[in-house]
Coordinates of C-alpha atoms and ligand atoms in Angstrom, one line a residue:
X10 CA 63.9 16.6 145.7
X11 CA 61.1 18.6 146.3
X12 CA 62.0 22.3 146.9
X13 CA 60.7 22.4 150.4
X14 CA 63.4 19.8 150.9
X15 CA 66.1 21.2 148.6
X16 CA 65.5 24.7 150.5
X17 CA 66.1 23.0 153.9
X18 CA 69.2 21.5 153.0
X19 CA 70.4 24.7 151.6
X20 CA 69.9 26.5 155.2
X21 CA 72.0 23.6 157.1
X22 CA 74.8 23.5 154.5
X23 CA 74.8 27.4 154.6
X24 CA 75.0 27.3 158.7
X25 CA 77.4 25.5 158.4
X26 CA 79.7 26.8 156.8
X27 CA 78.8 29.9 158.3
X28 CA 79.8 28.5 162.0
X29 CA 82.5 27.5 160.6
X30 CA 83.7 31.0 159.0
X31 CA 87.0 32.6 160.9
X32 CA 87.5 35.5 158.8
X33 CA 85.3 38.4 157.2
X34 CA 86.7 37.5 153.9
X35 CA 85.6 33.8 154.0
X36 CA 82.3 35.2 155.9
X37 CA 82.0 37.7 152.4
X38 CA 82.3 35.1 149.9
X39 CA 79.6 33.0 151.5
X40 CA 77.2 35.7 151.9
X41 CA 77.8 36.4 147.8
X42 CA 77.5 32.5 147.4
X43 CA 74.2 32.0 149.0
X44 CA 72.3 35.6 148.9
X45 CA 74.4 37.5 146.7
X46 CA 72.8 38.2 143.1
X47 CA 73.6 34.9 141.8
X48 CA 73.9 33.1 144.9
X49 CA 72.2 29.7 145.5
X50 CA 68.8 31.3 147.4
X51 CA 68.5 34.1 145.4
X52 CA 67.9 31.3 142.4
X53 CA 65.8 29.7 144.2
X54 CA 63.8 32.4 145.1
X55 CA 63.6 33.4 141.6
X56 CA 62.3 29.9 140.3
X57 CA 58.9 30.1 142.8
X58 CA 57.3 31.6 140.0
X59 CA 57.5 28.7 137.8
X60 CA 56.0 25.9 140.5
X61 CA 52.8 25.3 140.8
X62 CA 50.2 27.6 142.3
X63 CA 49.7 25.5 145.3
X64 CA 53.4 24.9 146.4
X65 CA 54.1 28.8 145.5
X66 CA 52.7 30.2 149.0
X67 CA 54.6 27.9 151.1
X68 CA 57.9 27.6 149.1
X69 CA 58.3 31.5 149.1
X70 CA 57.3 31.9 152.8
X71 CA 60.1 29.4 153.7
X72 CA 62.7 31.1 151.4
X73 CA 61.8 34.4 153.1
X74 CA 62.1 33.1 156.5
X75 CA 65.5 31.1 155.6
X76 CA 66.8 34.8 153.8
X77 CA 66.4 36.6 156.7
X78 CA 68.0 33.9 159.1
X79 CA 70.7 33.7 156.7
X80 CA 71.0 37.4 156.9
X81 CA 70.6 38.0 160.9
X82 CA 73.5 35.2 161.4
X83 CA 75.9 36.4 158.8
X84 CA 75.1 40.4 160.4
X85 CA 76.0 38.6 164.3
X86 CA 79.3 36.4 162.6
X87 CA 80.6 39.7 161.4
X88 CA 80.3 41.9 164.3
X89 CA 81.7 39.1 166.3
X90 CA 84.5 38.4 164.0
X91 CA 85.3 42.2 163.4
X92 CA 85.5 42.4 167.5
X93 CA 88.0 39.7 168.0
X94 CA 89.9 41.4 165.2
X95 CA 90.4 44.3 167.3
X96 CA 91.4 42.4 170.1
X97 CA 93.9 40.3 168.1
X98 CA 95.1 43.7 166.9
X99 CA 95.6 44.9 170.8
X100 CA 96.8 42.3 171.7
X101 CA 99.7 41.8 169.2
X102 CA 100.4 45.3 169.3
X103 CA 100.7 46.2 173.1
X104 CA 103.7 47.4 174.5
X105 CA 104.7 47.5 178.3
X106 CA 104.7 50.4 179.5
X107 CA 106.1 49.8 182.8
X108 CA 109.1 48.7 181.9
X109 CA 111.8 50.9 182.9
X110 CA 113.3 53.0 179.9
X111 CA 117.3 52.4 179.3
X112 CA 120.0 55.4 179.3
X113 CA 117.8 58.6 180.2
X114 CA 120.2 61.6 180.9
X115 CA 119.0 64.1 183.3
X116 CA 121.0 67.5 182.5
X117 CA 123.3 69.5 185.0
X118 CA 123.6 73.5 185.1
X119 CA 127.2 74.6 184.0
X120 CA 129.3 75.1 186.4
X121 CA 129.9 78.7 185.4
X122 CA 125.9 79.5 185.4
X123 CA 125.5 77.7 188.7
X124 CA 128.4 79.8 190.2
X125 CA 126.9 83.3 188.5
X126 CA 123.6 82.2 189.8
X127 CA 125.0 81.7 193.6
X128 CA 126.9 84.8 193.5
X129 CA 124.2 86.6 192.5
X130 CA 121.5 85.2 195.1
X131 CA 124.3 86.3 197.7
X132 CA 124.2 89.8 196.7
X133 CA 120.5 90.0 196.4
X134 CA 120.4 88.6 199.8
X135 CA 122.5 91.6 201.0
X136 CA 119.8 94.1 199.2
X137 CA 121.5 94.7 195.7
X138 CA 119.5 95.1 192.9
X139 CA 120.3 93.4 189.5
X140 CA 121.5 95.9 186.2
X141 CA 122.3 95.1 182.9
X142 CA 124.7 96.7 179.8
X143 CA 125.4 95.6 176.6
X144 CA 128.4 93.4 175.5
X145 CA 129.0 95.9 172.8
X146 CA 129.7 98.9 174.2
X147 CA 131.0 102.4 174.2
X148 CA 134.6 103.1 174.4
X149 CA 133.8 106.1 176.4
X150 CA 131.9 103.5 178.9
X151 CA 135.2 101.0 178.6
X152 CA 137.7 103.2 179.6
X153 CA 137.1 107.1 179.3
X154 CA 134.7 107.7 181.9
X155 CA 136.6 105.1 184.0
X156 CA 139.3 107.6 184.4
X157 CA 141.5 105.3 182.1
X158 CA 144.7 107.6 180.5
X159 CA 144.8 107.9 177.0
X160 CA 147.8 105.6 176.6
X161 CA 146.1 102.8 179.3
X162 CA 147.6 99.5 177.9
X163 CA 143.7 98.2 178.4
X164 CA 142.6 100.5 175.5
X165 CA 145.1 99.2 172.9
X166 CA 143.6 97.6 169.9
X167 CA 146.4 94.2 171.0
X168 CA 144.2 93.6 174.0
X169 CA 140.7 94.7 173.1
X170 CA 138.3 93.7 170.8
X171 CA 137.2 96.9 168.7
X172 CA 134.2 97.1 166.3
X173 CA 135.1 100.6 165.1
X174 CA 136.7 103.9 166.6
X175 CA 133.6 104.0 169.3
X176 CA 132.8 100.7 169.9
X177 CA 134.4 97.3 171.2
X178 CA 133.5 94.8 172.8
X179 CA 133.3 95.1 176.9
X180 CA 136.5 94.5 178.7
X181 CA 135.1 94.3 181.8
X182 CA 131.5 95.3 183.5
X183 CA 132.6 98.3 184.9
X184 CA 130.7 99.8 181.8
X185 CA 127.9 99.2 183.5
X186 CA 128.4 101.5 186.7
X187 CA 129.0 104.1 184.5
X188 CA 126.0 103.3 183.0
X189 CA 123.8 103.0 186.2
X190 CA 125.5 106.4 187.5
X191 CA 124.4 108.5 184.7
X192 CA 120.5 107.5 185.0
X193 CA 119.9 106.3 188.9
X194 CA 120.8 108.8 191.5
X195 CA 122.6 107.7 194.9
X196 CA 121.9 105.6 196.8
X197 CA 122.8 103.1 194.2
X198 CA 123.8 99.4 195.2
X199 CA 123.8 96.9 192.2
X200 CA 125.5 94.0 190.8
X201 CA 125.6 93.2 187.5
X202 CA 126.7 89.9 185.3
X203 CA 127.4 88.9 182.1
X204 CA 129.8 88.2 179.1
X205 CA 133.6 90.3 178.6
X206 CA 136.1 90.0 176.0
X207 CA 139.9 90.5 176.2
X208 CA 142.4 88.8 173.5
X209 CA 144.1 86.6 176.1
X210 CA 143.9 82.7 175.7
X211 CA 145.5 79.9 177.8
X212 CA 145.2 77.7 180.6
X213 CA 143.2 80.2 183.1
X214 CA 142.7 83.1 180.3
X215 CA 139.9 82.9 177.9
X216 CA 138.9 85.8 175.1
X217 CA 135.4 85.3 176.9
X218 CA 134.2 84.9 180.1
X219 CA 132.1 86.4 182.4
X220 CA 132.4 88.9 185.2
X221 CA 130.3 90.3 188.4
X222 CA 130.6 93.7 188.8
X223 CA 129.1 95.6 192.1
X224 CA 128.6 99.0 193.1
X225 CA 127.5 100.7 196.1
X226 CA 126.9 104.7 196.2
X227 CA 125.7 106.6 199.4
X228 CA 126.8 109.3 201.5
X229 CA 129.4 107.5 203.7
X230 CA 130.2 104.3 202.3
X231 CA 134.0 103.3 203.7
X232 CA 135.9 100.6 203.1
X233 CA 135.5 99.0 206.4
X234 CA 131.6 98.4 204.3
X235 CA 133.8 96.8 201.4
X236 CA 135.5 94.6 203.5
X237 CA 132.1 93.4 205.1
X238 CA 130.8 92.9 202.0
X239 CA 133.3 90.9 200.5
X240 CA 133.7 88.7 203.9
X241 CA 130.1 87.7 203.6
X242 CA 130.5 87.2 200.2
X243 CA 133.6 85.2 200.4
X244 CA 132.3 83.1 203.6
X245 CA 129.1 82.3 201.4
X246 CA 130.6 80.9 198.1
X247 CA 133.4 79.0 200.1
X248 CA 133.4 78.6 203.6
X249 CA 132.7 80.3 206.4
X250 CA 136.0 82.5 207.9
X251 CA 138.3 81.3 204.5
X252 CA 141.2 83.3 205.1
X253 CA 140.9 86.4 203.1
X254 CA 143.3 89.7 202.5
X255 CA 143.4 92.5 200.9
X256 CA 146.8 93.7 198.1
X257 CA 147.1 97.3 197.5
X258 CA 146.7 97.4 193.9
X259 CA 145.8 99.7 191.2
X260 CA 142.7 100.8 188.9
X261 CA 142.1 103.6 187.1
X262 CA 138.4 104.1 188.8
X263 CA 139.2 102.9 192.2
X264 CA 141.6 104.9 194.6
X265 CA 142.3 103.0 197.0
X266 CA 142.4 100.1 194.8
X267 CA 143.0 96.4 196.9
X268 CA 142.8 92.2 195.0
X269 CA 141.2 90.0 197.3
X270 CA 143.0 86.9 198.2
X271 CA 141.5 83.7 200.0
X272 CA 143.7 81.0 202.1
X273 CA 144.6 78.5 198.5
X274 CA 141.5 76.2 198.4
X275 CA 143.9 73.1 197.4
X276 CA 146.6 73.0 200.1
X277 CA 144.8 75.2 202.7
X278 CA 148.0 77.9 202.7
X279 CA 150.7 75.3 203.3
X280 CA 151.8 76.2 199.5
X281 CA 151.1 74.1 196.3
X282 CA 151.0 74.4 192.4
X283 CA 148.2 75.7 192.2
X284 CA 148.9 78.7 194.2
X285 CA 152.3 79.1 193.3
X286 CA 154.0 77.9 196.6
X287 CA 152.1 81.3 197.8
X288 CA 149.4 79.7 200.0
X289 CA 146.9 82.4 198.2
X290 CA 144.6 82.6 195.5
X291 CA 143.7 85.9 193.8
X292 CA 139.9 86.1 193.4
X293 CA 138.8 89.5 193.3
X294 CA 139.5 93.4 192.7
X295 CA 137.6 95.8 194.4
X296 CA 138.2 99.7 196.0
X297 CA 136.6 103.4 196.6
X298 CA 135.0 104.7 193.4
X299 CA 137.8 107.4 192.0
X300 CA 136.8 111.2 192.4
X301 CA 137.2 111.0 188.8
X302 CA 135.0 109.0 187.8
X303 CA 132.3 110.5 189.7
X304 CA 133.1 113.8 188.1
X305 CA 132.5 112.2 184.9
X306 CA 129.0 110.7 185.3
X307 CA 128.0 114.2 187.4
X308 CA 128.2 113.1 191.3
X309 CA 129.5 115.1 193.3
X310 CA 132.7 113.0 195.3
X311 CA 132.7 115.8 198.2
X312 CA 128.7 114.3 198.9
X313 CA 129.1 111.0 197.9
X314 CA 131.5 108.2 198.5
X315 CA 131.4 104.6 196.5
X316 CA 132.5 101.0 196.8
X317 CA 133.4 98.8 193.9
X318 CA 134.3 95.7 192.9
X319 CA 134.7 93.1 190.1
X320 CA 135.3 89.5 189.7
X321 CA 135.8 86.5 187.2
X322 CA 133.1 84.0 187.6
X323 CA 134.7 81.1 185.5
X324 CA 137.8 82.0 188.2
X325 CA 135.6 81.5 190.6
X326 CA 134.6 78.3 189.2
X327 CA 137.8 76.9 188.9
X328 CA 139.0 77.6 192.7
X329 CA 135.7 76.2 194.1
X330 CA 135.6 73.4 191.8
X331 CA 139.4 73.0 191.4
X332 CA 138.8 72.8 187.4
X333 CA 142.8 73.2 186.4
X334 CA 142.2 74.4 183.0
X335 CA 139.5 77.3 182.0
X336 CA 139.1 75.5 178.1
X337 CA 137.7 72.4 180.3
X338 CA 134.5 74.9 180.9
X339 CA 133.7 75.8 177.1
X340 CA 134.6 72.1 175.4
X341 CA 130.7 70.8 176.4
X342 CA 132.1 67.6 177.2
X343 CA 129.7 65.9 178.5
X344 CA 131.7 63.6 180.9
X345 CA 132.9 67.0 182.6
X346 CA 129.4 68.7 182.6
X347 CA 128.1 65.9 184.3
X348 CA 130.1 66.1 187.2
X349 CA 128.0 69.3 188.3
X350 CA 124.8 67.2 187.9
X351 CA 122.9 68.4 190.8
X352 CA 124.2 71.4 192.2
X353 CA 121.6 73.9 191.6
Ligands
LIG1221 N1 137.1 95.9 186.2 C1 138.2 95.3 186.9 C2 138.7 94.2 186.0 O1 138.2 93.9 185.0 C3 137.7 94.7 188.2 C4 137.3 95.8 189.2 C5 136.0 96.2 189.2 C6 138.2 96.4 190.0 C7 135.6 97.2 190.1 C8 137.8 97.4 190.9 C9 136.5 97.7 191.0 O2 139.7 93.6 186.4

């Protein structure tokens, strides 16, 4: 075979296989088979220099002209190849986004924030402004000030929490009007929120919970302005014109001193369990800030006259949600939360 010849049948049988290449790999090994070092054109092209002069010129042209074929179709096989690589990769790798997602949980807002939350907007609503104490307080804050005797059942170490001789942990936010008195003036009309702590625990007691606390100072507020208050209030987080009424009672820092009631939510005042055959619900206390305790924080009680008043939010909870047990609140059951998915 001449080498004209041989070198033609070396480009078909190298085409061909090259068509017929499906992978890089196979499309490597013939590129090293025919152009690589010791690859079957590279030996030819090595040999010209041994023909004859006059076959040289046109032997070498041809292997140069077959090379770079060779070379152009293997570049064109691989990009091609590499290309449906990445689509085969695509392919067997995409996922459907569109279809719907299984078991997604949207949250709820506890009951007891949503409740804090809507008593507070109420209040805000009427022109109240928002304070804040701390849960650790003063005992002085706790009781003293609050015109509490020295031997007030409320101060003994069986019902409060104490950190040392000075400081427990708030029994109520009335801490914080004494708090707001001593640095704001009259007129003074806040609410404030947050965490207590008394050592009490069952069904409707709990050694936390939280509280809202409001005070109004100005020169003639009566209780005819409690009572208003409280109705809006009361008509707001329940419905409008619940029954309501007002129990003498007592606190040290309130004189008069009244509970609120409201008509039991459950059996509408005909009498049930819940309310104790009573027909009524306590939900509130509440009265005239105590001479007292304006003495103590520096206001003069012949100027000035105050409202106050003080309330269990997780109470509050429970008689607008009917929740029987107060532990049902602080378990994080998720079945119970749940229920309160959407409120807020
Ligand atoms: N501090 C009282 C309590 O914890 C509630 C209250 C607040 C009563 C303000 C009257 C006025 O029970």
């Amino acid at each position: 075979m001449n080498p004209v010849e041989e070198l033609n049948n070396l480009r078909e049988e190298a085409l061909r296989e090259l068509a017929g290449a499906e992978e890089l790999k196979v499309l490597e090994s013939l590129r090293v088979a025919f152009l690589g070092k010791k690859g079957k054109l590279t030996t030819i092209l090595k040999s010209i220099g041994k023909l004859p002069q006059d076959e040289r010129k046109e032997t070498g042209a041809l292997s140069n002209k077959i090379k770079k074929e060779l070379e152009a179709c293997i570049k064109e096989k691989s990009s091609t190849l590499k290309a449906s690589s990445l689509e085969m990769k695509m392919a067997d790798e995409r996922m459907d986004i569109t279809l719907p997602q299984h078991g997604s949980v949207t949250g709820a807002a506890h009951p007891v924030n949503s409740v804090l939350i809507e008593i507070c907007e109420i209040f805000i609503s009427m022109g109240f402004s928002m304070a804040e104490g701390p849960e650790v307080d003063f005992e002085k804050y706790n009781f003293e000030m609050l015109n509490f005797p020295e031997d007030h059942p409320a101060r003994d170490m069986q019902d409060t929490f104490y950190i040392n001789n000075e400081l427990l942990l708030r029994a109520h936010t009335s801490t914080v009007q004494i708090r707001t008195m001593l640095v704001q003036p009259p007129p003074v009309a806040i609410i404030a929120s947050g965490k207590v702590y008394r050592k009490d625990a069952d069904q409707t007691h709990s050694p936390m919970f939280h509280q809202i606390e409001g005070l109004m100072v100005d020169r003639a507020v009566t209780f005819k302005d409690l009572r208003g208050i409280v109705r809006i209030l009361l008509d707001n987080i329940f419905h409008k014109d619940i029954p309501i009424r007002f129990r003498p009672s007592f606190f040290p820092f309130t004189e008069p001193s009244a509970e609120v009631d409201i008509g039991c939510t459950v059996c509408n005042g005909a009498g049930c369990k819940m309310c104790k055959d009573s027909g009524w619900l306590e939900i509130m206390g509440c009265g005239m800030v105590d001479p007292n305790v304006f003495d103590s924080v520096g206001i003069d009680p012949l100027r000035f006259t105050g409202l106050a008043f003080g309330m269990g939010v997780e109470r509050i909870a429970m008689l607008k949600y009917r929740i029987p047990d107060i532990r049902m609140l602080f378990t994080n059951n998720m079945r119970f939360n749940l229920q309160f998915r959407g409120l807020r």
